[in-house]
Coordinates of C-alpha atoms in Angstrom, one line a residue:
Chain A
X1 CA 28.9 -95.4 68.7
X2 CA 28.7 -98.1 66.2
X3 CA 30.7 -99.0 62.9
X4 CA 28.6 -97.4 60.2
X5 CA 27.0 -100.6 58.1
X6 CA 28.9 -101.3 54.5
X7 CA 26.0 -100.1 52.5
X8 CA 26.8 -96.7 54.1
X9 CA 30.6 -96.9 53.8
X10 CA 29.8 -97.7 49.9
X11 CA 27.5 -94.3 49.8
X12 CA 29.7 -92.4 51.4
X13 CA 32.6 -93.3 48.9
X14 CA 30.7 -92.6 45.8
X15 CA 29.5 -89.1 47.1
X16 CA 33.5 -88.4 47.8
X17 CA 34.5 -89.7 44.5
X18 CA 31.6 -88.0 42.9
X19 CA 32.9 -84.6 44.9
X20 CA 36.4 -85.1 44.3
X21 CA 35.7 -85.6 40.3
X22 CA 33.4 -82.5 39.7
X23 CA 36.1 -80.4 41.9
X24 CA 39.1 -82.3 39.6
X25 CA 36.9 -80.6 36.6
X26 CA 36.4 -77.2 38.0
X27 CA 40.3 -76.8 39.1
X28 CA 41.4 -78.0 35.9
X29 CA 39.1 -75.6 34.0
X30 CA 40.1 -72.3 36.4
X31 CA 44.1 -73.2 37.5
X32 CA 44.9 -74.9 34.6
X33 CA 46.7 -78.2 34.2
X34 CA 49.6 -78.1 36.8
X35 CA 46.7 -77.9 39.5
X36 CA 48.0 -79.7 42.4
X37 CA 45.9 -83.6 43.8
X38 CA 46.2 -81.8 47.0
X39 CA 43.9 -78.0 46.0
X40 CA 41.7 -80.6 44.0
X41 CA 41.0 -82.0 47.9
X42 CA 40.8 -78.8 49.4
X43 CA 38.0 -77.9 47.2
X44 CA 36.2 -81.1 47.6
X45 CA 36.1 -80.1 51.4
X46 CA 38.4 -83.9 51.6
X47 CA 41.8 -84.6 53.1
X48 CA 44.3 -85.2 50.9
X49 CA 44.3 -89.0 51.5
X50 CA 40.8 -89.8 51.1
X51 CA 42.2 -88.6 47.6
X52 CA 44.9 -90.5 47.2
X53 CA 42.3 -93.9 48.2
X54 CA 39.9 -93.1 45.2
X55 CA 42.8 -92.1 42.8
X56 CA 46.2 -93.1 43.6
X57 CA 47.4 -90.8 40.4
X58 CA 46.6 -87.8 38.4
X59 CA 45.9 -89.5 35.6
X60 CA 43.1 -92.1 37.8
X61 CA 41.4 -88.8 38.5
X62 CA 41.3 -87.5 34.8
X63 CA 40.1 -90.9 33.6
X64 CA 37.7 -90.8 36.4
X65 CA 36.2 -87.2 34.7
X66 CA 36.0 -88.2 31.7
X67 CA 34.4 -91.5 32.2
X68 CA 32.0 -89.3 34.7
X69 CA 31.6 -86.7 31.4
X70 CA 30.9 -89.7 28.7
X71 CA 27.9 -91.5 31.1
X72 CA 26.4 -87.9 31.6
X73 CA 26.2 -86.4 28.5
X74 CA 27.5 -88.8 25.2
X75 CA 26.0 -91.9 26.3
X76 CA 22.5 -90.9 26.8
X77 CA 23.1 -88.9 23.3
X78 CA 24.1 -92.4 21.7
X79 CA 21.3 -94.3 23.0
X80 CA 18.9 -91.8 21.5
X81 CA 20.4 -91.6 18.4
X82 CA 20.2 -95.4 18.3
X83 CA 16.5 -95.2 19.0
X84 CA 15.6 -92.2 16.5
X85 CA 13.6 -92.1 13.9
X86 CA 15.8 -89.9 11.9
X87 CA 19.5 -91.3 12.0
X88 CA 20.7 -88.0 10.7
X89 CA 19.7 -85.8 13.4
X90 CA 21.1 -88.8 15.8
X91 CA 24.3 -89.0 14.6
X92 CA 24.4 -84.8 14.7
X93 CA 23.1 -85.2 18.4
X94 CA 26.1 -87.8 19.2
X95 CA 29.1 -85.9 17.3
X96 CA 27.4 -82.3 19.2
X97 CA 28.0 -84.7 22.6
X98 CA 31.3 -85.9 21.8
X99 CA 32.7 -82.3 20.6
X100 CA 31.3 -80.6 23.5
X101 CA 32.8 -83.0 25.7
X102 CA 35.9 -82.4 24.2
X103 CA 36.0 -78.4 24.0
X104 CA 34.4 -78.7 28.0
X105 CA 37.6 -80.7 29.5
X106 CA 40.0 -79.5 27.1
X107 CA 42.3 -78.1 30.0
X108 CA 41.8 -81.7 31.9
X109 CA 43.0 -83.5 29.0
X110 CA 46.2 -81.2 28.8
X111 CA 46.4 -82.0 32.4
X112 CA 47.3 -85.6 31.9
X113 CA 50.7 -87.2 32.1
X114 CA 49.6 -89.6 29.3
X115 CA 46.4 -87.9 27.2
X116 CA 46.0 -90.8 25.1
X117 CA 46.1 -93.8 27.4
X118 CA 43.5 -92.1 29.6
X119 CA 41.1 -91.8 26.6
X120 CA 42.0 -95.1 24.7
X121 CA 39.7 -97.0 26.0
X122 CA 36.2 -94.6 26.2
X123 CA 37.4 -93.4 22.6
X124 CA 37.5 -97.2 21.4
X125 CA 33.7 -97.2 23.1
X126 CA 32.9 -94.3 21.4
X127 CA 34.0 -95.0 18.2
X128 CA 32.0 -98.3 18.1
X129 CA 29.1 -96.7 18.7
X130 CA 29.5 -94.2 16.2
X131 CA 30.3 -96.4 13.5
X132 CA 26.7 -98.1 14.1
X133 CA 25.0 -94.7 14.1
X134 CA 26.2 -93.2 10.8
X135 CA 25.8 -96.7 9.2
X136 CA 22.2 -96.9 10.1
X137 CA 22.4 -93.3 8.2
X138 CA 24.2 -94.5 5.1
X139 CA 21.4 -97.3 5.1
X140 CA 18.6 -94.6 5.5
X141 CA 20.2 -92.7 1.7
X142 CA 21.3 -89.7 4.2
X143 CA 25.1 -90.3 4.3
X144 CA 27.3 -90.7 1.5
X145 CA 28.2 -94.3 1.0
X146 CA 32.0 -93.7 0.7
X147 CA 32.3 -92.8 4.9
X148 CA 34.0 -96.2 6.6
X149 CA 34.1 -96.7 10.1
X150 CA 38.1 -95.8 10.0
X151 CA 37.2 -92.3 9.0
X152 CA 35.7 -91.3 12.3
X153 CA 38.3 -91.0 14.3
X154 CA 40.0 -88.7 11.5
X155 CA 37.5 -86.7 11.3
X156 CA 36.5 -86.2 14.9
X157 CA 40.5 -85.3 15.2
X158 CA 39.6 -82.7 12.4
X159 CA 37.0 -81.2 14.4
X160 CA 39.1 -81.6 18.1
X161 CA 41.7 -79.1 16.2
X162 CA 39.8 -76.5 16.1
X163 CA 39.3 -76.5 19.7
X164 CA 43.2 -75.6 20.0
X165 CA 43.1 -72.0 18.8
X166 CA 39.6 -71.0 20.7
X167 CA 39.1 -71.0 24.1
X168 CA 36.5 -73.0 25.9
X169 CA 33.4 -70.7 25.9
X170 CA 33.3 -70.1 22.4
X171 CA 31.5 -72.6 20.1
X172 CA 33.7 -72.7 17.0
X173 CA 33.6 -76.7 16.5
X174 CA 30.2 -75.8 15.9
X175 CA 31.0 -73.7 12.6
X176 CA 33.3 -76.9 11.4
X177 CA 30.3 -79.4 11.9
X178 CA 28.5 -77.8 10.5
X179 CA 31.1 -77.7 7.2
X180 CA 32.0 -81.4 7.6
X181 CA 28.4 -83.0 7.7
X182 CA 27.8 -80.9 4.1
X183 CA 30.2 -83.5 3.5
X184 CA 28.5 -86.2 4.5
X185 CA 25.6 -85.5 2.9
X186 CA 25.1 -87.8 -0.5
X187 CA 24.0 -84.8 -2.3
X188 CA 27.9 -82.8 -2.9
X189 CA 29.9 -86.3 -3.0
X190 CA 32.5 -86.5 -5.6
X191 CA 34.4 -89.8 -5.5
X192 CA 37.1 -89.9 -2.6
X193 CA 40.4 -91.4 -3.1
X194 CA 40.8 -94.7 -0.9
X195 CA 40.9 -94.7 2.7
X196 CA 44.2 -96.8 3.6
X197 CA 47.1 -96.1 1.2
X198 CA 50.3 -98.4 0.7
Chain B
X1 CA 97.5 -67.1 -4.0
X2 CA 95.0 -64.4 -4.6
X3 CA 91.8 -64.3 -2.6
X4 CA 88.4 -65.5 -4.4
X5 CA 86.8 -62.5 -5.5
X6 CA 83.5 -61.4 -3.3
X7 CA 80.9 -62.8 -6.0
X8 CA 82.6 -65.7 -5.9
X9 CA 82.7 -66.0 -1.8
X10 CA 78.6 -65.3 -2.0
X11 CA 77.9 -68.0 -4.7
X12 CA 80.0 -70.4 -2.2
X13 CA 78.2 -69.3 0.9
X14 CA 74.8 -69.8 -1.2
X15 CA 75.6 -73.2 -2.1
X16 CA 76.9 -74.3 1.2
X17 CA 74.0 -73.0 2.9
X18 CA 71.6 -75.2 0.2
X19 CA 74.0 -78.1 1.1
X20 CA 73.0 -77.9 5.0
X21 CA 69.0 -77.0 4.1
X22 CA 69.0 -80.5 2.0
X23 CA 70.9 -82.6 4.7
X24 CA 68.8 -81.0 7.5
X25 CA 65.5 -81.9 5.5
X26 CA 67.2 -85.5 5.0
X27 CA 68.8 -85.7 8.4
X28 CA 65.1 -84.6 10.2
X29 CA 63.1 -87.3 8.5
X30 CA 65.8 -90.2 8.9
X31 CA 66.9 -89.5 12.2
X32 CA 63.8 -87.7 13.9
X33 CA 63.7 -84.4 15.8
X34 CA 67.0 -84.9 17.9
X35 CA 69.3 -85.3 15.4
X36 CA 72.5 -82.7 16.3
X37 CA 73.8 -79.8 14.3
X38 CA 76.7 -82.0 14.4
X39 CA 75.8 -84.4 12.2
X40 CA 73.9 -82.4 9.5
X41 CA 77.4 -80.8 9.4
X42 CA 78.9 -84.3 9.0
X43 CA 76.3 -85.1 6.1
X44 CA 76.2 -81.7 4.1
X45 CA 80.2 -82.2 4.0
X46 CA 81.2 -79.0 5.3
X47 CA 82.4 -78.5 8.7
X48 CA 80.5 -77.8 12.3
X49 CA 81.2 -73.6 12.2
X50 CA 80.0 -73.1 8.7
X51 CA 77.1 -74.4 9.5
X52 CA 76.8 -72.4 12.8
X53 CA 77.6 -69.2 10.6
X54 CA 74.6 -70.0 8.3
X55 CA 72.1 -70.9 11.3
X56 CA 73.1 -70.0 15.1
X57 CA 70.4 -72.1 16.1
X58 CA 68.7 -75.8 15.1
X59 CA 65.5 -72.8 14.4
X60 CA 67.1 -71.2 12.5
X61 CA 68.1 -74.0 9.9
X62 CA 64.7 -75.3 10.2
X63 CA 63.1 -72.0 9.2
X64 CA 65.4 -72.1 6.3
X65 CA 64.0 -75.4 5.5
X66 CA 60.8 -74.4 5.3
X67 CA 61.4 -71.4 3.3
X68 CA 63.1 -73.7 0.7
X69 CA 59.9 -75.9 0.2
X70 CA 57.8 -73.5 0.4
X71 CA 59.8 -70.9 -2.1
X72 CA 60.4 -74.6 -4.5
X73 CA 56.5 -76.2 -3.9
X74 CA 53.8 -73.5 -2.7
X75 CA 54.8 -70.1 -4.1
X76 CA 55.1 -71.9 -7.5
X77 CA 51.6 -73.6 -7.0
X78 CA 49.9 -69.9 -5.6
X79 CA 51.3 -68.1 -9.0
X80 CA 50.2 -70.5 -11.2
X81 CA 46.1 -70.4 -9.4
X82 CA 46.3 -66.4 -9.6
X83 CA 46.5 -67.1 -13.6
X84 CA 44.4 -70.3 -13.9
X85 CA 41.8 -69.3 -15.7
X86 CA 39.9 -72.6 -13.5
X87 CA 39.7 -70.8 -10.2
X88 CA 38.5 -74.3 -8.6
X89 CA 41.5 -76.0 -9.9
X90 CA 44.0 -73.4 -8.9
X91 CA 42.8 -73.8 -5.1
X92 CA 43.1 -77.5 -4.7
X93 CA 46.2 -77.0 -6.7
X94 CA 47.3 -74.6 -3.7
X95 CA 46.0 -76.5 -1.0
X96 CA 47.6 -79.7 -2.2
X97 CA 51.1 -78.1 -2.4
X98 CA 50.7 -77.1 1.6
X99 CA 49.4 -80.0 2.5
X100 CA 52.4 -82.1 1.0
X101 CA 54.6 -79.8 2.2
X102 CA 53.1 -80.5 6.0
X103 CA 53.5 -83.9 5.5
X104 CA 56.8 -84.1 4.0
X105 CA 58.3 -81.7 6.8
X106 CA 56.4 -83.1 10.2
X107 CA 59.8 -84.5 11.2
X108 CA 61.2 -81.1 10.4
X109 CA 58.0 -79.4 12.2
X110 CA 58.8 -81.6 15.1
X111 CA 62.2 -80.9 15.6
X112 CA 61.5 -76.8 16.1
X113 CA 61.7 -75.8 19.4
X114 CA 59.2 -73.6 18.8
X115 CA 57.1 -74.4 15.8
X116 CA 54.5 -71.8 16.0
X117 CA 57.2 -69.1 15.8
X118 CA 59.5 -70.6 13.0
X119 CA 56.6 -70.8 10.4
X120 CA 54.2 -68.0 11.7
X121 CA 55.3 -65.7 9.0
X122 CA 55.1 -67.8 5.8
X123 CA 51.9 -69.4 7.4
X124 CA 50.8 -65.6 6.9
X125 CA 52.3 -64.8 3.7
X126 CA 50.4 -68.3 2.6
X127 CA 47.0 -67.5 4.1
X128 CA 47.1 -64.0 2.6
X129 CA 47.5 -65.8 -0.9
X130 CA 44.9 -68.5 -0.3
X131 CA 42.3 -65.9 0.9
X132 CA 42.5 -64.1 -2.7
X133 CA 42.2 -67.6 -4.3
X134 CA 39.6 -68.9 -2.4
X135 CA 37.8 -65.2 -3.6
X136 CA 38.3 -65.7 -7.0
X137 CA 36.7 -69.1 -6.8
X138 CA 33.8 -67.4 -4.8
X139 CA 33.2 -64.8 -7.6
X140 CA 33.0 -67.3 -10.0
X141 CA 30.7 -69.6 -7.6
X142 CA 32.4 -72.2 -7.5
X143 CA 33.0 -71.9 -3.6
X144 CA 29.7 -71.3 -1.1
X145 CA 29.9 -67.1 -0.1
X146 CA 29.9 -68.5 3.3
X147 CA 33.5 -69.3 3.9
X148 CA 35.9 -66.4 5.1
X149 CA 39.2 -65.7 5.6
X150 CA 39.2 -66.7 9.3
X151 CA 38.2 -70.3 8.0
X152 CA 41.2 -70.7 6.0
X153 CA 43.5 -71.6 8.8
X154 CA 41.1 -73.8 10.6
X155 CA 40.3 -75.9 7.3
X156 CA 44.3 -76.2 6.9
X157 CA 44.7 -77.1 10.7
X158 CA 42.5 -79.4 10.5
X159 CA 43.7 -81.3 7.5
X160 CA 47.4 -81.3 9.0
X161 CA 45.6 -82.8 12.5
X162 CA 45.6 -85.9 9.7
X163 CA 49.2 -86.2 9.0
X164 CA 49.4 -87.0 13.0
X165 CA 48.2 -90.8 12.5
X166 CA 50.4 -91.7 9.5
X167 CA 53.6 -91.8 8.7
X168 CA 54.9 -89.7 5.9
X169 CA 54.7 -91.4 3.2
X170 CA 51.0 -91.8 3.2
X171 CA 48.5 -90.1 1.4
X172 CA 45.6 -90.1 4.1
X173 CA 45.3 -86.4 3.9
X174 CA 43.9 -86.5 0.0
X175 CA 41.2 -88.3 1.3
X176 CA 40.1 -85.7 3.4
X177 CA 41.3 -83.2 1.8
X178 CA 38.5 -84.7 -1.1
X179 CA 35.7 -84.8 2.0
X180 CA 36.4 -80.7 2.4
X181 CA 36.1 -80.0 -0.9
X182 CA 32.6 -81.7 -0.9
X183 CA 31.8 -78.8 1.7
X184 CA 33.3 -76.2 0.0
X185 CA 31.1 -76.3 -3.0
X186 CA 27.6 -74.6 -2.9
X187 CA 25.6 -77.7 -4.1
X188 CA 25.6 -79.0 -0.9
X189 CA 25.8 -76.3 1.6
X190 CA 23.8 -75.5 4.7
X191 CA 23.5 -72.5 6.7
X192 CA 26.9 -72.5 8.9
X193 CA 27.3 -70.9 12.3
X194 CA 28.9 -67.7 12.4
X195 CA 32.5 -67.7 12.0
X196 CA 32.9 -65.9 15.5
X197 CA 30.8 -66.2 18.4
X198 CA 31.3 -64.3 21.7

């Protein structure tokens, strides 16, 4: 029998890590966070080390389902948005994607050893992307001017603590969203006091 | 030598026991959350087993802290909204007083070993209060019908999810604390999702 060729070795490692990361998700959701590497391989129908070769830590496989989670659901959401016609509805379509991301792997992101590290660098994408979304809805009259890019975060941390209290079925975020973007909206503004405060 | 009379003996105890509370407040935010009994002792003056016969534990002394603030900031504020005759006024008055009463104990908050348990019951006796303020301002329209009870500690969660970025002495949750009012009044609200979902 032959050496299968590299294209097929590359394949066949995708489809693993792709299996491992969507079992990572599922046990983190069911067992909770202390979910052993090894169950997480069990129900990928893997051995242990094949594993250990795609993600030599925890935390590599966490990353791994986020970054999975972000390219399937938020980033299509951004590019839409940045293509809409109404840059209100896109930015509600982008923070929807983002929250739900968050409520969805809430019990992976308690799994990690270091929470933040493992999200620094998609939130930095995020956040980027966001900033260029609700400007191009200040510019269209439909978010107050006052918003600056350094409120996001803040306020998508706002809307991430209200996942704490509910559990992951039920769609509470949604009730605070709702609430925050009356915020947004020109039409209630008062003045705010300033953003960064010596 | 005669022995103090018991009056006497209570109004020592008393003040010793507000000697401890303001060392603990000032030992918490100078020191951060591992600071020992020890030395609160050390800096209230008074020796290790008085302070162990005020508060057994470090929870103890830190529940007494936060009764202190909140009998010396918030009750004050929530007396003075239940006779404003400006219900919209009396709220952010109230709101304000919990809020700088978050920010100025997070060390203290910190240090509990277990938080949730130490303030549950003013966090109660607070959101009991709030409710009938946040009525009053409802009757006299000033708030949109739409927010209920359940809201109350979600809105306040999610302006303390603020005071996690910034150190204590800024002021970042006024800002957003401003942003939430914008959403509380009915010029500018929407239709919200239901409060519960199943």
């Amino acid at each position: 029998m032959s050496a299968p060729a590299p294209r097929q070795l590359r394949a066949d490692a995708a489809r693993n890590a792709e299996r491992i990361v969507h079992a990572g998700r599922r046990a983190f959701a069911e067992l909770g966070a202390d979910v052993s590497l090894a169950e997480i391989a069990r129900r990928a129908g893997l051995g242990v080390a094949t594993l250990y070769r795609h993600f030599p830590s925890k935390d590599d496989l966490i990353l791994a389902i986020f970054e999975w989670h972000y390219a399937d659901q938020v980033e299509p959401a951004i590019n839409e948005a940045l293509a809409d016609g109404d840059p209100w509805q896109g930015m509600v379509t982008v923070l929807e994607a983002a929250l739900r991301l968050a409520a969805e792997e809430k019990s992976t992101f308690v799994a990690a050893r270091d929470p933040a590290r493992v999200t620094s660098d998609l939130a930095s994408r995020f956040f980027s992307a966001l900033s260029t979304i609700v400007r191009r809805a200040q510019q269209a009259g439909l978010v107050r001017a006052a918003l600056e890019p350094g409120d996001l975060p803040r306020l998508v941390t706002m809307l991430v603590s209200t996942l704490r209290q509910s559990d992951e079925s039920a769609q509470v975020w949604r009730r605070y969203l709702a609430l925050l973007l009356d915020a947004f909206r020109p039409a209630a503004a008062t003045p705010l006091p300033p953003a960064s405060q010596s």
